[in-house]
Amino acid sequence: MLVSSSPYANHPDSCLQIYAVSITIRIVLGFMLLALIWEFDFPPFMVLIIAILNEGTIMTISKDRVKPSPLPDSWKLVEIFTTGVVLGGYLAMTTVIFFWAAYKTDFFPRIFHVKSLEKTAQDDFQMLASAVFLQVSTISQALIFVTRSRSWSFVERPNFLLVFAFLVAQLIATLIAVYADWAFTSINGIGWGWAGIGWLYNLVFYFPLDIIKFFTRYALSGQAWDLVIEQRGHVEMVVKPKGLDIDTIQQSYTV
């Protein structure tokens, strides 16, 4: 029997719930922002491909290794939902930033000497769709390594089958992004240069996921609010004997 090592972050069912909420938020919010800001319509068929690749990998989580829980466990739906929303919102922002950098700037062509996808009179949305597909696919599926672990995701070693399934799925996604020329779903291959950029970009933005997970867990645990109350009590003990008004002090130093 698999038992969690935290109230909600390491149980197989809980990590899947957090992952599911995160991916839903990142897909809906990310593509909605691309459509609203730049009128970019991501091909629906490619969303289906992302879902198929993700589900194939997630099936292997049932064979994953986890640590026993040191404390009694229980479902905490608020924590699961909140953590999923925060992580999903962050992933959506990574996609928006990636699209902006590729479409509105010459940063990637200037640094990595790849073909420009920058906005022109004739926008190449088909190559942009391939680039966005790879960016979304790789970092979205890599999120499972964050949600399954209580500490740093690269410290708690996952089951070999999970890693193997991830690598196979993302190899397929990379090959599609590099070579696919599918008129029916409006994508063109981006080549290995842009594929490398997508992987490197996701690697950079992957590491903050653990920090966001820690911060969210700490904030929801109540310890953060206990610290705020404790510090307020300490300030009151200092200022009241001096006849100072704590509310006035807070207003003066609040941004």
mmCIF file of C-alpha atoms in Angstrom, residues 39-213:
data_model
loop_
_atom_site.group_PDB
_atom_site.id
_atom_site.type_symbol
_atom_site.label_atom_id
_atom_site.label_comp_id
_atom_site.label_asym_id
_atom_site.label_seq_id
_atom_site.Cartn_x
_atom_site.Cartn_y
_atom_site.Cartn_z
ATOM 1 C CA GLU A 39 -5.332 36.595 -31.295
ATOM 2 C CA PHE A 40 -3.357 33.352 -31.511
ATOM 3 C CA ASP A 41 -5.552 30.267 -31.851
ATOM 4 C CA PHE A 42 -3.652 27.173 -30.775
ATOM 5 C CA PRO A 43 -4.713 24.141 -32.874
ATOM 6 C CA PRO A 44 -7.210 22.021 -30.874
ATOM 7 C CA PHE A 45 -5.789 18.806 -32.349
ATOM 8 C CA MET A 46 -2.423 19.568 -30.742
ATOM 9 C CA VAL A 47 -4.137 19.915 -27.367
ATOM 10 C CA LEU A 48 -5.400 16.373 -27.928
ATOM 11 C CA ILE A 49 -1.853 15.200 -28.666
ATOM 12 C CA ILE A 50 -0.629 16.814 -25.434
ATOM 13 C CA ALA A 51 -3.408 15.080 -23.492
ATOM 14 C CA ILE A 52 -2.641 11.662 -25.002
ATOM 15 C CA LEU A 53 1.083 11.947 -24.266
ATOM 16 C CA ASN A 54 0.400 13.121 -20.719
ATOM 17 C CA GLU A 55 -2.110 10.388 -19.932
ATOM 18 C CA GLY A 56 0.209 7.690 -21.218
ATOM 19 C CA THR A 57 2.898 8.845 -18.809
ATOM 20 C CA ILE A 58 0.621 9.461 -15.831
ATOM 21 C CA MET A 59 -0.599 5.847 -15.948
ATOM 22 C CA THR A 60 2.826 4.781 -14.675
ATOM 23 C CA ILE A 61 2.443 6.790 -11.435
ATOM 24 C CA SER A 62 0.716 3.755 -9.902
ATOM 25 C CA LYS A 63 4.111 2.018 -9.870
ATOM 26 C CA ASP A 64 5.933 4.981 -8.369
ATOM 27 C CA ARG A 65 7.887 4.830 -5.103
ATOM 28 C CA VAL A 66 6.846 7.126 -2.237
ATOM 29 C CA LYS A 67 7.837 7.476 1.405
ATOM 30 C CA PRO A 68 5.559 6.480 4.319
ATOM 31 C CA SER A 69 3.691 9.310 5.988
ATOM 32 C CA PRO A 70 5.072 10.235 9.445
ATOM 33 C CA LEU A 71 1.658 11.644 10.450
ATOM 34 C CA PRO A 72 -1.986 10.607 10.047
ATOM 35 C CA ASP A 73 -3.167 11.434 6.557
ATOM 36 C CA SER A 74 -6.365 13.035 5.290
ATOM 37 C CA TRP A 75 -7.739 14.688 2.179
ATOM 38 C CA LYS A 76 -7.277 18.455 2.187
ATOM 39 C CA LEU A 77 -9.146 19.672 -0.862
ATOM 40 C CA VAL A 78 -8.424 23.359 -0.254
ATOM 41 C CA GLU A 79 -4.684 22.705 -0.264
ATOM 42 C CA ILE A 80 -4.927 20.466 -3.329
ATOM 43 C CA PHE A 81 -6.974 22.978 -5.309
ATOM 44 C CA THR A 82 -4.952 26.022 -4.220
ATOM 45 C CA THR A 83 -1.620 24.372 -4.966
ATOM 46 C CA GLY A 84 -2.908 23.283 -8.367
ATOM 47 C CA VAL A 85 -4.136 26.782 -9.213
ATOM 48 C CA VAL A 86 -0.843 28.401 -8.179
ATOM 49 C CA LEU A 87 1.315 25.929 -10.114
ATOM 50 C CA GLY A 88 -1.012 26.047 -13.124
ATOM 51 C CA GLY A 89 -0.995 29.838 -13.135
ATOM 52 C CA TYR A 90 2.802 29.848 -13.082
ATOM 53 C CA LEU A 91 2.981 27.410 -16.005
ATOM 54 C CA ALA A 92 0.508 29.523 -17.981
ATOM 55 C CA MET A 93 2.714 32.565 -17.440
ATOM 56 C CA THR A 94 5.768 30.670 -18.726
ATOM 57 C CA THR A 95 3.912 29.999 -21.976
ATOM 58 C CA VAL A 96 2.828 33.632 -22.312
ATOM 59 C CA ILE A 97 6.402 34.837 -21.729
ATOM 60 C CA PHE A 98 7.782 32.279 -24.208
ATOM 61 C CA PHE A 99 5.288 33.326 -26.882
ATOM 62 C CA TRP A 100 5.999 37.009 -26.278
ATOM 63 C CA ALA A 101 9.761 36.474 -26.537
ATOM 64 C CA ALA A 102 9.393 34.469 -29.766
ATOM 65 C CA TYR A 103 6.719 36.626 -31.402
ATOM 66 C CA LYS A 104 7.460 40.164 -30.253
ATOM 67 C CA THR A 105 11.247 40.201 -29.811
ATOM 68 C CA ASP A 106 14.369 39.001 -31.596
ATOM 69 C CA PHE A 107 15.863 37.544 -28.410
ATOM 70 C CA PHE A 108 15.994 33.881 -29.465
ATOM 71 C CA PRO A 109 17.274 34.492 -33.035
ATOM 72 C CA ARG A 110 19.862 36.974 -31.758
ATOM 73 C CA ILE A 111 21.180 34.676 -29.010
ATOM 74 C CA PHE A 112 20.794 31.236 -30.602
ATOM 75 C CA HIS A 113 20.893 32.146 -34.325
ATOM 76 C CA VAL A 114 17.657 30.376 -35.237
ATOM 77 C CA LYS A 115 14.973 31.389 -37.709
ATOM 78 C CA SER A 116 12.994 34.372 -36.484
ATOM 79 C CA LEU A 117 9.337 33.865 -35.552
ATOM 80 C CA GLU A 118 8.939 37.554 -34.793
ATOM 81 C CA LYS A 119 5.739 39.334 -35.819
ATOM 82 C CA THR A 120 5.848 40.455 -39.457
ATOM 83 C CA ALA A 121 3.379 41.392 -42.130
ATOM 84 C CA GLN A 122 2.948 37.639 -42.738
ATOM 85 C CA ASP A 123 2.907 35.964 -39.331
ATOM 86 C CA ASP A 124 4.204 32.382 -39.248
ATOM 87 C CA PHE A 125 1.663 31.095 -36.751
ATOM 88 C CA GLN A 126 2.190 27.499 -37.916
ATOM 89 C CA MET A 127 5.779 27.402 -36.668
ATOM 90 C CA LEU A 128 4.757 29.316 -33.566
ATOM 91 C CA ALA A 129 2.142 26.637 -32.909
ATOM 92 C CA SER A 130 4.830 23.942 -33.063
ATOM 93 C CA ALA A 131 7.112 25.883 -30.730
ATOM 94 C CA VAL A 132 4.309 26.494 -28.231
ATOM 95 C CA PHE A 133 3.251 22.838 -28.473
ATOM 96 C CA LEU A 134 6.701 21.631 -27.431
ATOM 97 C CA GLN A 135 7.033 24.216 -24.664
ATOM 98 C CA VAL A 136 3.637 23.333 -23.215
ATOM 99 C CA SER A 137 4.099 19.581 -23.550
ATOM 100 C CA THR A 138 7.492 19.214 -21.887
ATOM 101 C CA ILE A 139 7.108 21.452 -18.840
ATOM 102 C CA SER A 140 3.504 20.378 -18.261
ATOM 103 C CA GLN A 141 4.425 16.723 -18.066
ATOM 104 C CA ALA A 142 7.555 17.446 -16.024
ATOM 105 C CA LEU A 143 5.256 18.936 -13.384
ATOM 106 C CA ILE A 144 4.409 15.405 -12.202
ATOM 107 C CA PHE A 145 7.921 15.133 -10.732
ATOM 108 C CA VAL A 146 7.206 18.224 -8.629
ATOM 109 C CA THR A 147 3.776 17.186 -7.377
ATOM 110 C CA ARG A 148 4.881 13.634 -6.502
ATOM 111 C CA SER A 149 7.687 14.790 -4.204
ATOM 112 C CA ARG A 150 7.626 16.416 -0.799
ATOM 113 C CA SER A 151 11.139 17.876 -0.997
ATOM 114 C CA TRP A 152 13.116 18.895 -4.089
ATOM 115 C CA SER A 153 11.864 16.993 -7.109
ATOM 116 C CA PHE A 154 15.391 16.058 -8.199
ATOM 117 C CA VAL A 155 16.194 14.602 -4.750
ATOM 118 C CA GLU A 156 13.340 12.087 -4.432
ATOM 119 C CA ARG A 157 14.099 9.585 -7.172
ATOM 120 C CA PRO A 158 11.014 8.484 -9.142
ATOM 121 C CA ASN A 159 10.322 5.007 -10.440
ATOM 122 C CA PHE A 160 12.264 4.109 -13.584
ATOM 123 C CA LEU A 161 9.040 3.387 -15.468
ATOM 124 C CA LEU A 162 7.769 6.938 -14.841
ATOM 125 C CA VAL A 163 11.024 8.482 -16.072
ATOM 126 C CA PHE A 164 11.108 6.197 -19.112
ATOM 127 C CA ALA A 165 7.505 7.024 -20.028
ATOM 128 C CA PHE A 166 8.248 10.753 -19.689
ATOM 129 C CA LEU A 167 11.300 10.542 -21.941
ATOM 130 C CA VAL A 168 9.477 8.515 -24.606
ATOM 131 C CA ALA A 169 6.470 10.846 -24.596
ATOM 132 C CA GLN A 170 8.589 13.968 -24.859
ATOM 133 C CA LEU A 171 10.793 12.454 -27.537
ATOM 134 C CA ILE A 172 7.617 11.950 -29.567
ATOM 135 C CA ALA A 173 6.538 15.531 -28.823
ATOM 136 C CA THR A 174 9.960 16.829 -29.871
ATOM 137 C CA LEU A 175 9.943 14.881 -33.138
ATOM 138 C CA ILE A 176 6.455 16.196 -33.921
ATOM 139 C CA ALA A 177 7.547 19.777 -33.233
ATOM 140 C CA VAL A 178 10.733 19.402 -35.288
ATOM 141 C CA TYR A 179 9.469 17.542 -38.347
ATOM 142 C CA ALA A 180 5.660 17.625 -38.533
ATOM 143 C CA ASP A 181 4.168 19.499 -41.477
ATOM 144 C CA TRP A 182 0.479 18.937 -40.895
ATOM 145 C CA ALA A 183 -1.715 21.270 -42.892
ATOM 146 C CA PHE A 184 -4.899 19.862 -41.342
ATOM 147 C CA THR A 185 -3.876 21.163 -37.920
ATOM 148 C CA SER A 186 -1.806 24.170 -39.073
ATOM 149 C CA ILE A 187 1.666 23.321 -37.769
ATOM 150 C CA ASN A 188 5.092 23.341 -39.419
ATOM 151 C CA GLY A 189 8.335 21.859 -38.158
ATOM 152 C CA ILE A 190 10.561 24.260 -36.234
ATOM 153 C CA GLY A 191 13.862 22.391 -36.552
ATOM 154 C CA TRP A 192 16.254 21.240 -33.850
ATOM 155 C CA GLY A 193 17.418 24.747 -32.988
ATOM 156 C CA TRP A 194 14.014 25.868 -31.762
ATOM 157 C CA ALA A 195 13.453 22.476 -30.143
ATOM 158 C CA GLY A 196 16.620 22.979 -28.108
ATOM 159 C CA ILE A 197 15.434 26.456 -27.139
ATOM 160 C CA GLY A 198 12.140 25.007 -25.924
ATOM 161 C CA TRP A 199 13.877 22.423 -23.745
ATOM 162 C CA LEU A 200 16.391 24.936 -22.364
ATOM 163 C CA TYR A 201 13.648 27.468 -21.629
ATOM 164 C CA ASN A 202 11.611 24.868 -19.766
ATOM 165 C CA LEU A 203 14.641 23.707 -17.811
ATOM 166 C CA VAL A 204 15.215 27.252 -16.553
ATOM 167 C CA PHE A 205 11.577 27.699 -15.552
ATOM 168 C CA TYR A 206 11.281 24.203 -14.063
ATOM 169 C CA PHE A 207 13.377 24.824 -10.947
ATOM 170 C CA PRO A 208 11.144 27.591 -9.480
ATOM 171 C CA LEU A 209 8.282 25.065 -9.421
ATOM 172 C CA ASP A 210 9.736 23.427 -6.312
ATOM 173 C CA ILE A 211 10.139 26.801 -4.602
ATOM 174 C CA ILE A 212 6.548 27.746 -5.457
ATOM 175 C CA LYS A 213 5.404 24.381 -4.080
#
